[in-house]
PDB file of C-alpha atoms in Angstrom:
ATOM      1  CA  UNK K   1      -0.009  -0.226  -0.308  1.00 50.00           C
ATOM      2  CA  UNK K   2       1.782   3.199  -1.068  1.00 49.00           C
ATOM      3  CA  UNK K   3       1.512   5.888   2.725  1.00 49.00           C
ATOM      4  CA  UNK K   4       0.665  10.141   2.004  1.00 47.00           C
ATOM      5  CA  UNK K   5       3.665  12.111   1.695  1.00 46.00           C
ATOM      6  CA  UNK K   6       4.088  15.608   2.159  1.00 43.00           C
ATOM      7  CA  UNK K   7       6.009  17.069  -0.644  1.00 45.00           C
ATOM      8  CA  UNK K   8       7.570  21.094   0.351  1.00 43.00           C
ATOM      9  CA  UNK K   9       6.388  23.453  -2.374  1.00 42.00           C
ATOM     10  CA  UNK K  10       7.084  27.097  -2.293  1.00 42.00           C
ATOM     11  CA  UNK K  11       4.207  29.098  -2.296  1.00 41.00           C
ATOM     12  CA  UNK K  12       5.256  31.212  -5.991  1.00 40.00           C
ATOM     13  CA  UNK K  13       6.385  29.452  -8.254  1.00 38.00           C
ATOM     14  CA  UNK K  14       6.801  32.484 -10.899  1.00 39.00           C
ATOM     15  CA  UNK K  15       8.662  35.569  -7.979  1.00 39.00           C
ATOM     16  CA  UNK K  16      11.704  34.583  -6.427  1.00 41.00           C
ATOM     17  CA  UNK K  17       9.926  36.842  -3.290  1.00 41.00           C
ATOM     18  CA  UNK K  18       7.870  34.180  -1.355  1.00 39.00           C
ATOM     19  CA  UNK K  19      10.242  33.320   1.431  1.00 41.00           C
ATOM     20  CA  UNK K  20       7.879  30.501   3.194  1.00 43.00           C
ATOM     21  CA  UNK K  21       7.371  26.826   2.363  1.00 41.00           C
ATOM     22  CA  UNK K  22       3.559  25.338   1.896  1.00 42.00           C
ATOM     23  CA  UNK K  23       2.417  21.468   2.855  1.00 44.00           C
ATOM     24  CA  UNK K  24       0.394  20.315   0.198  1.00 42.00           C
ATOM     25  CA  UNK K  25      -0.130  16.306   0.523  1.00 46.00           C
ATOM     26  CA  UNK K  26      -0.117  13.898  -2.511  1.00 46.00           C
ATOM     27  CA  UNK K  27      -2.643  10.879  -3.018  1.00 49.00           C
ATOM     28  CA  UNK K  28      -0.628   7.369  -3.937  1.00 49.00           C
ATOM     29  CA  UNK K  29      -1.196   6.144  -7.123  1.00 49.00           C
ATOM     30  CA  UNK K  30      -4.334   3.912  -7.840  1.00 50.00           C
ATOM     31  CA  UNK K  31      -2.614   0.616  -8.940  1.00 49.00           C
ATOM     32  CA  UNK K  32      -2.079  -0.070 -12.083  1.00 45.00           C
ATOM     33  CA  UNK K  33      -3.988  -2.328 -14.012  1.00 45.00           C
ATOM     34  CA  UNK K  34      -0.997  -4.974 -14.945  1.00 46.00           C
ATOM     35  CA  UNK K  35       1.683  -3.212 -12.263  1.00 46.00           C
ATOM     36  CA  UNK K  36       3.639  -1.894 -15.372  1.00 48.00           C
ATOM     37  CA  UNK K  37       5.361   1.220 -13.512  1.00 43.00           C
ATOM     38  CA  UNK K  38       4.685   3.517 -16.962  1.00 42.00           C
ATOM     39  CA  UNK K  39       1.151   3.212 -16.178  1.00 43.00           C
ATOM     40  CA  UNK K  40       1.339   4.076 -12.967  1.00 45.00           C
ATOM     41  CA  UNK K  41       3.323   7.337 -14.114  1.00 42.00           C
ATOM     42  CA  UNK K  42       0.781   8.560 -16.456  1.00 43.00           C
ATOM     43  CA  UNK K  43      -2.033   8.010 -13.615  1.00 45.00           C
ATOM     44  CA  UNK K  44      -0.153  10.060 -11.376  1.00 41.00           C
ATOM     45  CA  UNK K  45      -1.297  14.044 -10.916  1.00 40.00           C
ATOM     46  CA  UNK K  46       0.731  16.845 -11.217  1.00 39.00           C
ATOM     47  CA  UNK K  47       1.919  19.249  -9.273  1.00 36.00           C
ATOM     48  CA  UNK K  48       3.265  21.282 -13.814  1.00 38.00           C
ATOM     49  CA  UNK K  49       6.587  22.001 -11.620  1.00 35.00           C
ATOM     50  CA  UNK K  50       8.687  19.227 -13.158  1.00 38.00           C
ATOM     51  CA  UNK K  51       9.336  20.768 -16.641  1.00 38.00           C
ATOM     52  CA  UNK K  52      12.345  23.400 -16.342  1.00 44.00           C
ATOM     53  CA  UNK K  53      11.915  25.928 -18.892  1.00 41.00           C
ATOM     54  CA  UNK K  54      15.373  28.156 -19.660  1.00 46.00           C
ATOM     55  CA  UNK K  55      15.158  31.705 -19.418  1.00 50.00           C
ATOM     56  CA  UNK K  56      15.079  33.317 -22.774  1.00 50.00           C
ATOM     57  CA  UNK K  57      12.708  30.209 -23.896  1.00 45.00           C
ATOM     58  CA  UNK K  58       9.506  32.367 -24.726  1.00 45.00           C
ATOM     59  CA  UNK K  59       6.421  32.790 -23.092  1.00 42.00           C
ATOM     60  CA  UNK K  60       4.153  30.811 -24.351  1.00 39.00           C
ATOM     61  CA  UNK K  61       6.500  27.532 -23.689  1.00 38.00           C
ATOM     62  CA  UNK K  62       6.467  28.397 -19.408  1.00 35.00           C
ATOM     63  CA  UNK K  63       4.844  27.826 -16.789  1.00 36.00           C
ATOM     64  CA  UNK K  64       1.447  29.278 -15.651  1.00 37.00           C
ATOM     65  CA  UNK K  65      -0.444  30.522 -13.282  1.00 36.00           C
ATOM     66  CA  UNK K  66      -2.423  27.086 -12.396  1.00 37.00           C
ATOM     67  CA  UNK K  67      -5.991  27.112 -12.425  1.00 39.00           C
ATOM     68  CA  UNK K  68      -6.925  27.251  -8.975  1.00 38.00           C
ATOM     69  CA  UNK K  69      -5.458  30.285  -8.671  1.00 36.00           C
ATOM     70  CA  UNK K  70      -7.829  33.533  -8.947  1.00 39.00           C
ATOM     71  CA  UNK K  71      -7.460  35.734 -11.796  1.00 40.00           C
ATOM     72  CA  UNK K  72      -5.985  39.029 -10.890  1.00 40.00           C
ATOM     73  CA  UNK K  73      -6.706  42.567 -12.772  1.00 43.00           C
ATOM     74  CA  UNK K  74      -3.086  43.666 -13.633  1.00 43.00           C
ATOM     75  CA  UNK K  75      -3.488  47.220 -12.363  1.00 46.00           C
ATOM     76  CA  UNK K  76      -4.463  45.015  -9.433  1.00 47.00           C
ATOM     77  CA  UNK K  77      -1.518  45.657  -5.625  1.00 46.00           C
ATOM     78  CA  UNK K  78      -1.145  41.796  -5.912  1.00 48.00           C
ATOM     79  CA  UNK K  79       0.972  42.059  -9.066  1.00 43.00           C
ATOM     80  CA  UNK K  80       2.745  44.890  -8.329  1.00 42.00           C
ATOM     81  CA  UNK K  81       4.750  46.069 -11.538  1.00 39.00           C
ATOM     82  CA  UNK K  82       6.173  43.230 -14.933  1.00 40.00           C
ATOM     83  CA  UNK K  83       3.580  40.876 -15.480  1.00 36.00           C
ATOM     84  CA  UNK K  84       3.701  37.251 -13.776  1.00 34.00           C
ATOM     85  CA  UNK K  85       5.121  38.976 -10.186  1.00 45.00           C
ATOM     86  CA  UNK K  86       2.966  38.173  -7.717  1.00 41.00           C
ATOM     87  CA  UNK K  87       3.238  39.375  -3.911  1.00 45.00           C
ATOM     88  CA  UNK K  88       0.975  36.644  -2.224  1.00 39.00           C
ATOM     89  CA  UNK K  89       0.524  38.481   0.656  1.00 41.00           C
ATOM     90  CA  UNK K  90      -1.007  41.292  -0.489  1.00 44.00           C
ATOM     91  CA  UNK K  91      -3.689  38.362  -2.201  1.00 44.00           C
ATOM     92  CA  UNK K  92      -3.647  36.035   0.518  1.00 40.00           C
ATOM     93  CA  UNK K  93      -2.028  32.863  -0.428  1.00 40.00           C
ATOM     94  CA  UNK K  94       1.671  33.433   2.242  1.00 37.00           C
ATOM     95  CA  UNK K  95       4.595  36.091   2.576  1.00 38.00           C
ATOM     96  CA  UNK K  96       6.831  37.427   0.590  1.00 41.00           C
ATOM     97  CA  UNK K  97       9.266  39.568   1.598  1.00 36.00           C
ATOM     98  CA  UNK K  98       9.744  41.726  -0.941  1.00 35.00           C
ATOM     99  CA  UNK K  99       6.068  43.420  -2.320  1.00 44.00           C
ATOM    100  CA  UNK K 100       8.342  45.612  -5.009  1.00 50.00           C
ATOM    101  CA  UNK K 101       8.665  42.717  -7.891  1.00 59.00           C
ATOM    102  CA  UNK K 102      12.312  42.384  -9.553  1.00 52.00           C
ATOM    103  CA  UNK K 103      13.355  45.251 -11.264  1.00 55.00           C
ATOM    104  CA  UNK K 104      10.231  47.312 -10.743  1.00 68.00           C
ATOM    105  CA  UNK K 105      10.510  51.431 -10.720  1.00 79.00           C
ATOM    106  CA  UNK K 106       8.620  52.622  -7.760  1.00 80.00           C
ATOM    107  CA  UNK K 107       8.027  56.146 -10.704  1.00 86.00           C
ATOM    108  CA  UNK K 108       7.249  54.221 -13.596  1.00 85.00           C
ATOM    109  CA  UNK K 109       4.094  55.620 -14.818  1.00 85.00           C
ATOM    110  CA  UNK K 110       0.680  55.241 -12.788  1.00 83.00           C
ATOM    111  CA  UNK K 111      -2.178  54.572 -16.167  1.00 73.00           C
ATOM    112  CA  UNK K 112      -2.911  56.360 -19.506  1.00 67.00           C
ATOM    113  CA  UNK K 113      -4.899  58.651 -18.616  1.00 82.00           C
ATOM    114  CA  UNK K 114      -3.602  62.092 -18.279  1.00 90.00           C
ATOM    115  CA  UNK K 115      -3.907  65.305 -15.408  1.00 95.00           C
ATOM    116  CA  UNK K 116      -5.463  68.219 -17.365  1.00 95.00           C
ATOM    117  CA  UNK K 117      -5.180  71.863 -16.155  1.00 97.00           C
ATOM    118  CA  UNK K 118      -8.683  72.960 -14.685  1.00 97.00           C
ATOM    119  CA  UNK K 119      -9.608  76.308 -12.963  1.00 96.00           C
ATOM    120  CA  UNK K 120      -9.733  78.251  -9.956  1.00 96.00           C
ATOM    121  CA  UNK K 121     -10.638  81.112  -7.677  1.00 94.00           C
ATOM    122  CA  UNK K 122      -9.191  82.800  -5.326  1.00 86.00           C
ATOM    123  CA  UNK K 123      -5.177  84.150  -4.456  1.00 79.00           C
ATOM    124  CA  UNK K 124      -2.430  83.611  -2.556  1.00 84.00           C
ATOM    125  CA  UNK K 125      -0.861  84.693   0.334  1.00 76.00           C
ATOM    126  CA  UNK K 126       2.821  83.856  -0.295  1.00 83.00           C
ATOM    127  CA  UNK K 127       5.246  82.433  -2.216  1.00 83.00           C
ATOM    128  CA  UNK K 128       5.018  78.043  -3.204  1.00 80.00           C
ATOM    129  CA  UNK K 129       8.291  78.021  -0.842  1.00 79.00           C
ATOM    130  CA  UNK K 130       7.639  79.437   2.010  1.00 86.00           C
ATOM    131  CA  UNK K 131       3.505  78.202   2.835  1.00 90.00           C
ATOM    132  CA  UNK K 132       2.881  75.397   4.930  1.00 90.00           C
ATOM    133  CA  UNK K 133      -0.472  75.453   3.984  1.00 92.00           C
ATOM    134  CA  UNK K 134       0.687  74.129   0.703  1.00 95.00           C
ATOM    135  CA  UNK K 135       4.206  72.183   1.298  1.00 95.00           C
ATOM    136  CA  UNK K 136       3.153  69.490   4.010  1.00 94.00           C
ATOM    137  CA  UNK K 137       7.701  69.573   4.296  1.00 95.00           C
ATOM    138  CA  UNK K 138       7.578  72.806   5.816  1.00 96.00           C
ATOM    139  CA  UNK K 139       5.430  71.241   7.832  1.00 96.00           C
ATOM    140  CA  UNK K 140       7.982  70.801  11.065  1.00 96.00           C
ATOM    141  CA  UNK K 141       5.696  67.371  12.677  1.00 98.00           C
ATOM    142  CA  UNK K 142       6.683  65.386  15.843  1.00 98.00           C
ATOM    143  CA  UNK K 143       6.119  61.856  16.452  1.00 98.00           C
ATOM    144  CA  UNK K 144       3.732  60.907  19.279  1.00 98.00           C
ATOM    145  CA  UNK K 145       2.485  57.500  21.011  1.00 97.00           C
ATOM    146  CA  UNK K 146      -0.915  58.161  20.151  1.00 97.00           C
ATOM    147  CA  UNK K 147      -2.389  54.556  19.632  1.00 97.00           C
ATOM    148  CA  UNK K 148      -1.882  53.755  15.859  1.00 98.00           C
ATOM    149  CA  UNK K 149      -5.618  52.481  15.224  1.00 98.00           C
ATOM    150  CA  UNK K 150      -9.466  54.250  14.287  1.00 98.00           C
ATOM    151  CA  UNK K 151     -10.656  56.641  17.180  1.00 98.00           C
ATOM    152  CA  UNK K 152     -14.715  57.938  18.305  1.00 97.00           C
ATOM    153  CA  UNK K 153     -15.546  61.527  18.616  1.00 97.00           C
ATOM    154  CA  UNK K 154     -18.451  62.542  19.154  1.00 95.00           C
ATOM    155  CA  UNK K 155     -20.221  65.476  17.272  1.00 93.00           C
ATOM    156  CA  UNK K 156     -21.950  66.019  13.371  1.00 93.00           C
ATOM    157  CA  UNK K 157     -20.115  64.035  10.291  1.00 94.00           C
ATOM    158  CA  UNK K 158     -19.844  65.636   6.636  1.00 95.00           C
ATOM    159  CA  UNK K 159     -21.075  62.209   4.983  1.00 95.00           C
ATOM    160  CA  UNK K 160     -19.772  63.846   1.437  1.00 97.00           C
ATOM    161  CA  UNK K 161     -15.936  63.689   3.582  1.00 98.00           C
ATOM    162  CA  UNK K 162     -13.048  62.684   2.029  1.00 98.00           C
ATOM    163  CA  UNK K 163     -12.990  58.289   1.600  1.00 98.00           C
ATOM    164  CA  UNK K 164      -9.881  57.482   2.679  1.00 98.00           C
ATOM    165  CA  UNK K 165     -10.077  54.311   1.671  1.00 98.00           C
ATOM    166  CA  UNK K 166     -10.171  55.051  -1.962  1.00 97.00           C
ATOM    167  CA  UNK K 167      -6.809  55.862  -2.084  1.00 98.00           C
ATOM    168  CA  UNK K 168      -6.228  52.145  -2.250  1.00 96.00           C
ATOM    169  CA  UNK K 169      -7.498  50.116  -5.389  1.00 92.00           C
ATOM    170  CA  UNK K 170      -9.191  47.642  -3.174  1.00 93.00           C
ATOM    171  CA  UNK K 171     -10.657  50.516  -0.794  1.00 95.00           C
ATOM    172  CA  UNK K 172      -8.923  48.824   2.232  1.00 95.00           C
ATOM    173  CA  UNK K 173      -8.453  50.049   5.224  1.00 96.00           C
ATOM    174  CA  UNK K 174      -4.632  50.010   6.260  1.00 97.00           C
ATOM    175  CA  UNK K 175      -2.886  49.583   9.158  1.00 97.00           C
ATOM    176  CA  UNK K 176      -1.978  52.991  10.712  1.00 98.00           C
ATOM    177  CA  UNK K 177       2.043  53.105  11.547  1.00 98.00           C
ATOM    178  CA  UNK K 178       2.799  55.816  12.376  1.00 98.00           C
ATOM    179  CA  UNK K 179       1.337  58.847  14.588  1.00 99.00           C
ATOM    180  CA  UNK K 180       2.923  62.757  15.411  1.00 98.00           C
ATOM    181  CA  UNK K 181       1.627  66.220  15.224  1.00 98.00           C
ATOM    182  CA  UNK K 182       2.045  69.951  14.356  1.00 97.00           C
ATOM    183  CA  UNK K 183       3.813  72.361  16.908  1.00 96.00           C
ATOM    184  CA  UNK K 184       0.836  73.560  18.954  1.00 95.00           C
ATOM    185  CA  UNK K 185      -1.896  71.325  17.700  1.00 96.00           C
ATOM    186  CA  UNK K 186      -6.235  71.089  17.673  1.00 96.00           C
ATOM    187  CA  UNK K 187      -5.821  67.342  17.705  1.00 98.00           C
ATOM    188  CA  UNK K 188      -3.834  64.093  19.486  1.00 98.00           C
ATOM    189  CA  UNK K 189      -2.697  63.631  16.168  1.00 99.00           C
ATOM    190  CA  UNK K 190      -2.931  65.257  12.585  1.00 98.00           C
ATOM    191  CA  UNK K 191       0.428  62.713  10.839  1.00 99.00           C
ATOM    192  CA  UNK K 192      -0.758  59.564  10.211  1.00 99.00           C
ATOM    193  CA  UNK K 193       0.942  56.738   8.257  1.00 99.00           C
ATOM    194  CA  UNK K 194      -0.401  53.461   5.791  1.00 98.00           C
ATOM    195  CA  UNK K 195       0.685  50.482   5.152  1.00 97.00           C
ATOM    196  CA  UNK K 196       1.880  50.379   1.302  1.00 95.00           C
ATOM    197  CA  UNK K 197       2.542  47.870  -1.333  1.00 91.00           C
ATOM    198  CA  UNK K 198       5.750  49.463  -2.389  1.00 90.00           C
ATOM    199  CA  UNK K 199       4.487  50.892  -6.323  1.00 90.00           C
ATOM    200  CA  UNK K 200       1.270  49.934  -5.739  1.00 91.00           C
ATOM    201  CA  UNK K 201      -0.897  53.079  -7.794  1.00 93.00           C
ATOM    202  CA  UNK K 202      -2.190  55.827  -4.612  1.00 96.00           C
ATOM    203  CA  UNK K 203      -5.727  58.042  -5.715  1.00 96.00           C
ATOM    204  CA  UNK K 204      -7.570  60.789  -5.682  1.00 97.00           C
ATOM    205  CA  UNK K 205      -9.997  59.987  -2.650  1.00 98.00           C
ATOM    206  CA  UNK K 206     -14.080  60.031  -3.771  1.00 98.00           C
ATOM    207  CA  UNK K 207     -15.719  62.569  -1.876  1.00 98.00           C
ATOM    208  CA  UNK K 208     -19.086  63.652  -2.199  1.00 97.00           C
ATOM    209  CA  UNK K 209     -18.925  66.366  -3.460  1.00 96.00           C
ATOM    210  CA  UNK K 210     -19.018  68.247  -6.839  1.00 92.00           C
ATOM    211  CA  UNK K 211     -16.540  70.817  -8.779  1.00 96.00           C
ATOM    212  CA  UNK K 212     -18.219  70.488 -11.915  1.00 95.00           C
ATOM    213  CA  UNK K 213     -16.478  68.534 -15.387  1.00 94.00           C
ATOM    214  CA  UNK K 214     -16.108  65.551 -13.017  1.00 95.00           C
ATOM    215  CA  UNK K 215     -12.548  67.170 -11.441  1.00 97.00           C
ATOM    216  CA  UNK K 216     -13.183  64.823  -6.993  1.00 97.00           C
ATOM    217  CA  UNK K 217     -10.054  67.144  -6.302  1.00 98.00           C
ATOM    218  CA  UNK K 218      -7.338  70.186  -7.865  1.00 98.00           C
ATOM    219  CA  UNK K 219      -3.684  69.739  -7.157  1.00 98.00           C
ATOM    220  CA  UNK K 220      -2.568  72.681  -5.170  1.00 97.00           C
ATOM    221  CA  UNK K 221       0.582  71.086  -4.796  1.00 97.00           C
ATOM    222  CA  UNK K 222       3.569  68.423  -5.507  1.00 97.00           C
ATOM    223  CA  UNK K 223       6.635  67.628  -6.156  1.00 96.00           C
ATOM    224  CA  UNK K 224       8.531  64.616  -6.575  1.00 95.00           C
ATOM    225  CA  UNK K 225       7.474  62.769  -3.489  1.00 97.00           C
ATOM    226  CA  UNK K 226       4.126  64.426  -2.636  1.00 98.00           C
ATOM    227  CA  UNK K 227       0.729  66.403  -3.387  1.00 98.00           C
ATOM    228  CA  UNK K 228      -1.671  68.224  -2.027  1.00 98.00           C
ATOM    229  CA  UNK K 229      -5.081  67.776  -2.205  1.00 98.00           C
ATOM    230  CA  UNK K 230      -8.340  70.313  -2.420  1.00 98.00           C
ATOM    231  CA  UNK K 231     -12.410  69.308  -2.377  1.00 98.00           C
ATOM    232  CA  UNK K 232     -13.036  72.364  -3.921  1.00 97.00           C
ATOM    233  CA  UNK K 233     -11.611  75.928  -6.282  1.00 97.00           C
ATOM    234  CA  UNK K 234     -10.141  78.319  -4.292  1.00 95.00           C
ATOM    235  CA  UNK K 235      -6.801  78.523  -4.455  1.00 94.00           C
ATOM    236  CA  UNK K 236      -6.009  77.553  -1.441  1.00 93.00           C
ATOM    237  CA  UNK K 237      -7.139  76.503   2.283  1.00 92.00           C
ATOM    238  CA  UNK K 238      -9.085  78.704   3.974  1.00 92.00           C
ATOM    239  CA  UNK K 239     -12.316  76.454   2.742  1.00 94.00           C
ATOM    240  CA  UNK K 240     -12.972  73.130   2.479  1.00 96.00           C
ATOM    241  CA  UNK K 241     -10.574  69.968   2.915  1.00 98.00           C
ATOM    242  CA  UNK K 242      -6.748  69.918   1.674  1.00 98.00           C
ATOM    243  CA  UNK K 243      -5.579  66.131   1.297  1.00 99.00           C
ATOM    244  CA  UNK K 244      -1.815  65.761   1.824  1.00 99.00           C
ATOM    245  CA  UNK K 245      -0.358  62.538   0.700  1.00 99.00           C
ATOM    246  CA  UNK K 246       3.680  62.162   1.529  1.00 98.00           C
ATOM    247  CA  UNK K 247       5.777  59.089   0.215  1.00 97.00           C
ATOM    248  CA  UNK K 248       5.530  58.225  -3.307  1.00 97.00           C
ATOM    249  CA  UNK K 249       6.935  58.773  -6.411  1.00 96.00           C
ATOM    250  CA  UNK K 250       4.699  61.415  -7.759  1.00 97.00           C
ATOM    251  CA  UNK K 251       3.828  60.710 -11.545  1.00 96.00           C
ATOM    252  CA  UNK K 252       6.398  62.683 -13.650  1.00 95.00           C
ATOM    253  CA  UNK K 253       3.874  63.887 -16.156  1.00 95.00           C
ATOM    254  CA  UNK K 254       1.797  65.599 -13.163  1.00 97.00           C
ATOM    255  CA  UNK K 255       4.533  66.436 -10.935  1.00 96.00           C
ATOM    256  CA  UNK K 256       5.837  68.805 -14.445  1.00 96.00           C
ATOM    257  CA  UNK K 257       2.447  70.324 -14.675  1.00 97.00           C
ATOM    258  CA  UNK K 258       2.250  71.879 -11.634  1.00 97.00           C
ATOM    259  CA  UNK K 259       5.499  73.236 -12.388  1.00 96.00           C
ATOM    260  CA  UNK K 260       4.941  74.352 -15.264  1.00 96.00           C
ATOM    261  CA  UNK K 261       1.026  76.449 -14.342  1.00 95.00           C
ATOM    262  CA  UNK K 262       2.911  77.094  -9.846  1.00 92.00           C
ATOM    263  CA  UNK K 263       2.125  81.113 -10.584  1.00 89.00           C
ATOM    264  CA  UNK K 264      -0.308  80.983 -12.803  1.00 91.00           C
ATOM    265  CA  UNK K 265      -3.878  82.711 -10.791  1.00 89.00           C
ATOM    266  CA  UNK K 266      -6.409  80.449 -11.946  1.00 93.00           C
ATOM    267  CA  UNK K 267      -4.883  77.300 -13.338  1.00 96.00           C
ATOM    268  CA  UNK K 268      -4.200  74.426 -11.511  1.00 97.00           C
ATOM    269  CA  UNK K 269      -3.731  70.093 -12.411  1.00 98.00           C
ATOM    270  CA  UNK K 270      -6.535  68.321 -11.301  1.00 98.00           C
ATOM    271  CA  UNK K 271      -7.197  64.274 -10.355  1.00 97.00           C
ATOM    272  CA  UNK K 272     -10.501  62.903 -10.908  1.00 96.00           C
ATOM    273  CA  UNK K 273     -11.903  60.365  -8.180  1.00 96.00           C
ATOM    274  CA  UNK K 274      -9.986  57.378  -7.810  1.00 95.00           C
ATOM    275  CA  UNK K 275      -7.534  58.254 -10.119  1.00 96.00           C
ATOM    276  CA  UNK K 276      -3.871  57.675  -9.469  1.00 95.00           C
ATOM    277  CA  UNK K 277      -0.971  60.205  -9.581  1.00 96.00           C
ATOM    278  CA  UNK K 278       1.328  58.163  -7.272  1.00 95.00           C
ATOM    279  CA  UNK K 279       3.273  54.762  -6.600  1.00 94.00           C
ATOM    280  CA  UNK K 280       4.214  54.297  -2.978  1.00 95.00           C
ATOM    281  CA  UNK K 281       8.116  53.777  -3.189  1.00 94.00           C
ATOM    282  CA  UNK K 282       8.441  51.645   0.466  1.00 92.00           C
ATOM    283  CA  UNK K 283       5.851  50.009   2.877  1.00 93.00           C
ATOM    284  CA  UNK K 284       4.239  53.521   4.018  1.00 97.00           C
ATOM    285  CA  UNK K 285       3.570  56.658   2.852  1.00 98.00           C
ATOM    286  CA  UNK K 286       2.179  59.274   5.538  1.00 99.00           C
ATOM    287  CA  UNK K 287      -1.325  61.690   4.801  1.00 99.00           C
ATOM    288  CA  UNK K 288      -2.658  64.265   6.594  1.00 99.00           C
ATOM    289  CA  UNK K 289      -6.414  66.531   5.894  1.00 99.00           C
ATOM    290  CA  UNK K 290      -7.461  69.983   6.999  1.00 98.00           C
ATOM    291  CA  UNK K 291     -10.689  71.157   7.509  1.00 97.00           C
ATOM    292  CA  UNK K 292     -11.055  75.423   6.825  1.00 96.00           C
ATOM    293  CA  UNK K 293      -6.937  75.578   7.899  1.00 95.00           C
ATOM    294  CA  UNK K 294      -6.735  73.139  10.219  1.00 97.00           C
ATOM    295  CA  UNK K 295      -4.961  69.799  10.876  1.00 98.00           C
ATOM    296  CA  UNK K 296      -7.941  67.349  11.676  1.00 98.00           C
ATOM    297  CA  UNK K 297      -7.362  63.470  13.501  1.00 98.00           C
ATOM    298  CA  UNK K 298      -7.163  61.745  10.722  1.00 99.00           C
ATOM    299  CA  UNK K 299      -7.325  58.944  12.875  1.00 99.00           C
ATOM    300  CA  UNK K 300     -11.299  59.376  12.939  1.00 98.00           C
ATOM    301  CA  UNK K 301     -13.352  56.189  12.129  1.00 97.00           C
ATOM    302  CA  UNK K 302     -16.916  58.492  11.466  1.00 96.00           C
ATOM    303  CA  UNK K 303     -14.753  61.279   9.339  1.00 97.00           C
ATOM    304  CA  UNK K 304     -12.952  59.238   7.501  1.00 98.00           C
ATOM    305  CA  UNK K 305     -12.963  55.994   6.963  1.00 97.00           C
TER     306      UNK K 305
END
């Protein structure tokens, strides 16, 4: 009688990122009628891993994902950049130690849809390189030991406020990894770190406000690693929501468009709801949000999540 045996197999045989094996139990093949070893071999179930394919082999000769692995859209963070490099941890299929595929560039353009200019109103009162209301790098945040988790505050809720889950393609509530505040804060936390997959697209959060032209928000500031996006058409932060995102590789088309028109009195780049504007550089990004000029607590469950 054949005994079942256990073989250690790598979980993601299409990526070098996987680190933990899984246990796969193979059932013994049924005995052949005449004990023919060739018949035994033909009846033995195959795992599709026996064939060694040279690296320079054409795509048609390379192995494909087994049928029981669900297909994932090309823009899903489970497949960060190259076509067949899967991050198993993101897909809930195991673990991998590097979610950015070998050779992938986090500064690769995020999508085919281009960025465009739209009209704004209002007048800025400070030069751009001195305006900490626009450029978050000019605000001196200090780490705090407040809980990196959702918190609840009493009071009213704006049902039209930006939904921070829509920063991500899968609309998840990410792990919170860091907390900080600016000098003389109004809230216990005003800068929040969010866990990300390196290279995953970061998107303009969806809100209930209608700015016209299908626009979600106006880009008040963009450089190589941060974006400030306003949920009104005023070129200031006096009224309405302003979202700050940093720790990303901003799409060069967007940062270039902003620089070209930074001195314009009435033209700024705009983003559509859910439009990607950059990729996470590492395993976290930081966000902050203002409401009519005041930095708020991004952990508030009823307001942002």
